[in-house]
CSV table of N, CA and C in Angstrom, one decimal:
chain,number,residue,atom,x,y,z
V,1,UNK,N,-13.0,-28.3,-17.9
V,1,UNK,CA,-13.9,-27.4,-18.1
V,1,UNK,C,-13.6,-26.8,-16.5
V,2,UNK,N,-13.0,-27.3,-15.7
V,2,UNK,CA,-12.6,-27.1,-14.3
V,2,UNK,C,-11.5,-26.2,-14.5
V,3,UNK,N,-10.7,-26.6,-15.6
V,3,UNK,CA,-9.3,-25.9,-15.9
V,3,UNK,C,-9.4,-24.6,-16.4
V,4,UNK,N,-10.5,-24.7,-17.3
V,4,UNK,CA,-11.1,-23.2,-17.7
V,4,UNK,C,-11.4,-22.2,-16.8
V,5,UNK,N,-12.1,-23.2,-16.1
V,5,UNK,CA,-12.7,-22.0,-14.6
V,5,UNK,C,-11.6,-21.8,-13.7
V,6,UNK,N,-10.8,-22.5,-13.5
V,6,UNK,CA,-9.5,-22.3,-12.6
V,6,UNK,C,-8.8,-21.1,-13.3
V,7,UNK,N,-8.3,-21.4,-14.6
V,7,UNK,CA,-7.6,-20.3,-15.0
V,7,UNK,C,-7.9,-19.1,-15.3
V,8,UNK,N,-9.2,-19.0,-16.0
V,8,UNK,CA,-9.9,-17.8,-16.4
V,8,UNK,C,-10.7,-17.1,-15.4
V,9,UNK,N,-11.5,-17.7,-14.5
V,9,UNK,CA,-12.3,-16.9,-13.4
V,9,UNK,C,-11.7,-16.8,-12.2
V,10,UNK,N,-11.1,-17.9,-11.7
V,10,UNK,CA,-10.5,-17.6,-10.8
V,10,UNK,C,-9.1,-16.9,-10.3
V,11,UNK,N,-8.2,-17.6,-11.3
V,11,UNK,CA,-7.0,-16.4,-11.4
V,11,UNK,C,-7.0,-15.1,-12.1
V,12,UNK,N,-8.1,-14.7,-13.2
V,12,UNK,CA,-8.7,-13.8,-13.2
V,12,UNK,C,-9.3,-12.8,-12.3
V,13,UNK,N,-9.7,-13.3,-11.2
V,13,UNK,CA,-10.2,-12.5,-10.1
V,13,UNK,C,-9.2,-12.0,-9.5
V,14,UNK,N,-8.3,-12.8,-9.1
V,14,UNK,CA,-7.2,-12.7,-8.0
V,14,UNK,C,-6.0,-11.9,-8.7
V,15,UNK,N,-5.5,-11.9,-10.0
V,15,UNK,CA,-5.1,-11.2,-10.6
V,15,UNK,C,-5.4,-9.7,-10.9
V,16,UNK,N,-6.7,-9.4,-11.0
V,16,UNK,CA,-7.5,-8.2,-11.5
V,16,UNK,C,-7.1,-7.6,-10.3
V,17,UNK,N,-7.4,-8.1,-8.8
V,17,UNK,CA,-7.4,-7.5,-7.7
V,17,UNK,C,-6.0,-7.1,-7.3
V,18,UNK,N,-5.0,-7.7,-7.7
V,18,UNK,CA,-3.6,-7.5,-7.7
V,18,UNK,C,-3.2,-6.0,-8.2
V,19,UNK,N,-3.9,-6.3,-9.7
V,19,UNK,CA,-3.2,-5.3,-10.7
V,19,UNK,C,-3.9,-3.9,-10.0
V,20,UNK,N,-5.2,-4.1,-9.8
V,20,UNK,CA,-6.1,-2.7,-9.3
V,20,UNK,C,-5.5,-2.4,-7.8
V,21,UNK,N,-5.1,-3.0,-7.3
V,21,UNK,CA,-4.6,-2.4,-5.6
V,21,UNK,C,-3.2,-1.8,-6.1
V,22,UNK,N,-2.5,-2.2,-7.1
V,22,UNK,CA,-1.4,-1.8,-7.5
V,22,UNK,C,-1.3,-0.5,-8.0
V,23,UNK,N,-2.6,0.0,-8.8
V,23,UNK,CA,-2.7,1.0,-9.4
V,23,UNK,C,-3.3,2.2,-8.6
V,24,UNK,N,-4.2,1.6,-7.9
V,24,UNK,CA,-4.7,2.5,-6.4
V,24,UNK,C,-3.4,3.0,-5.7
V,25,UNK,N,-2.5,2.0,-5.2
V,25,UNK,CA,-1.5,2.6,-4.2
V,25,UNK,C,-0.6,3.2,-5.1
V,26,UNK,N,-0.5,3.1,-6.4
V,26,UNK,CA,0.6,3.9,-7.1
V,26,UNK,C,-0.2,5.6,-7.6
V,27,UNK,N,-1.3,5.6,-7.3
V,27,UNK,CA,-1.9,6.7,-7.7
V,27,UNK,C,-1.9,7.8,-6.5
V,28,UNK,N,-2.3,6.7,-5.3
V,28,UNK,CA,-2.4,7.7,-3.8
V,28,UNK,C,-1.3,7.8,-3.5
V,29,UNK,N,0.1,7.4,-3.7
V,29,UNK,CA,1.2,7.6,-2.6
V,29,UNK,C,1.5,8.8,-3.1
V,30,UNK,N,1.1,9.9,-4.1
V,30,UNK,CA,1.5,11.1,-4.7
V,30,UNK,C,0.6,12.2,-3.8
V,31,UNK,N,-0.6,11.6,-3.7
V,31,UNK,CA,-1.3,12.5,-2.5
V,31,UNK,C,-0.8,13.0,-1.3
V,32,UNK,N,-0.8,14.4,-1.0
V,32,UNK,CA,-0.4,14.6,0.7
V,32,UNK,C,1.3,14.8,0.3
V,33,UNK,N,1.8,15.2,-0.9
V,33,UNK,CA,3.8,15.1,-0.9
V,33,UNK,C,3.9,13.5,-0.4
V,34,UNK,N,3.5,12.6,-0.2
V,34,UNK,CA,4.2,11.5,-0.1
V,34,UNK,C,4.0,11.2,1.5
V,35,UNK,N,3.2,11.6,2.0
V,35,UNK,CA,3.3,11.5,3.3
V,35,UNK,C,1.9,10.9,4.1
V,36,UNK,N,1.6,9.8,3.2
V,36,UNK,CA,0.6,9.2,3.5
V,36,UNK,C,0.7,8.6,4.5
V,37,UNK,N,1.7,7.8,4.7
V,37,UNK,CA,2.3,6.9,5.9
V,37,UNK,C,2.1,7.6,7.0
V,38,UNK,N,2.8,8.7,7.0
V,38,UNK,CA,2.6,9.1,8.6
V,38,UNK,C,1.6,10.1,8.8
V,39,UNK,N,0.2,9.9,7.8
V,39,UNK,CA,-0.9,10.8,8.3
V,39,UNK,C,-1.4,9.2,8.8
V,40,UNK,N,-1.2,8.1,8.2
V,40,UNK,CA,-1.8,6.9,8.8
V,40,UNK,C,-1.5,6.6,10.1
V,41,UNK,N,-0.1,6.7,10.3
V,41,UNK,CA,0.5,6.5,11.5
V,41,UNK,C,-0.1,7.4,12.5
V,42,UNK,N,-0.6,8.5,12.7
V,42,UNK,CA,-0.8,9.6,13.5
V,42,UNK,C,-2.2,9.3,13.4
V,43,UNK,N,-2.8,9.1,12.5
V,43,UNK,CA,-4.7,8.5,12.7
V,43,UNK,C,-4.7,7.1,13.5
V,44,UNK,N,-4.0,6.0,13.5
V,44,UNK,CA,-4.2,5.0,14.1
V,44,UNK,C,-3.5,5.4,15.5
V,45,UNK,N,-2.7,6.0,15.6
V,45,UNK,CA,-2.3,6.6,16.7
V,45,UNK,C,-3.0,7.0,17.9
V,46,UNK,N,-4.0,8.0,17.3
V,46,UNK,CA,-5.1,8.6,17.9
V,46,UNK,C,-6.3,7.8,18.0
V,47,UNK,N,-6.6,6.9,17.1
V,47,UNK,CA,-7.7,5.4,17.2
V,47,UNK,C,-7.3,4.7,18.2
V,48,UNK,N,-5.8,3.9,18.6
V,48,UNK,CA,-5.5,3.0,19.4
V,48,UNK,C,-5.6,3.8,20.8
V,49,UNK,N,-5.1,5.1,20.7
V,49,UNK,CA,-5.1,5.6,22.3
V,49,UNK,C,-6.7,5.9,22.8
V,50,UNK,N,-7.5,6.4,21.6
V,50,UNK,CA,-9.0,6.2,22.2
V,50,UNK,C,-9.5,4.9,22.6
V,51,UNK,N,-9.1,4.0,22.0
V,51,UNK,CA,-9.6,2.5,22.4
V,51,UNK,C,-8.8,2.6,24.0
V,52,UNK,N,-8.1,2.3,24.0
V,52,UNK,CA,-7.1,2.1,25.1
V,52,UNK,C,-7.7,2.7,26.1
V,53,UNK,N,-8.4,3.9,26.1
V,53,UNK,CA,-8.6,4.8,27.2
V,53,UNK,C,-10.2,4.7,27.3
V,54,UNK,N,-11.0,4.0,26.3
V,54,UNK,CA,-12.4,3.7,26.2
V,54,UNK,C,-12.4,2.1,27.1
V,55,UNK,N,-11.6,1.3,26.6
V,55,UNK,CA,-11.2,0.0,27.4
V,55,UNK,C,-11.0,0.3,28.9
V,56,UNK,N,-9.7,1.2,29.1
V,56,UNK,CA,-9.7,1.3,30.7
V,56,UNK,C,-10.9,1.8,31.4
V,57,UNK,N,-11.4,2.8,30.9
V,57,UNK,CA,-12.4,3.4,31.8
V,57,UNK,C,-13.7,2.7,31.9
V,58,UNK,N,-13.9,1.5,31.1
V,58,UNK,CA,-15.1,0.7,31.0
V,58,UNK,C,-15.0,-0.5,31.9
V,59,UNK,N,-13.9,-0.6,32.5
V,59,UNK,CA,-13.7,-2.0,33.4
V,59,UNK,C,-14.0,-1.4,34.7
């Protein structure tokens, strides 16, 4: 019973999440001309700068 639960349920959830993230990544990578990583870098840079300024002014 535990072998069935481990193979079907636990492994099924893990494999399903992996396959879903693969297909989502494959479909998203062409949005924006393949520049998603550049957009993400700029966005995270702005957020990091804002958090740094907020932290420095709150001291």
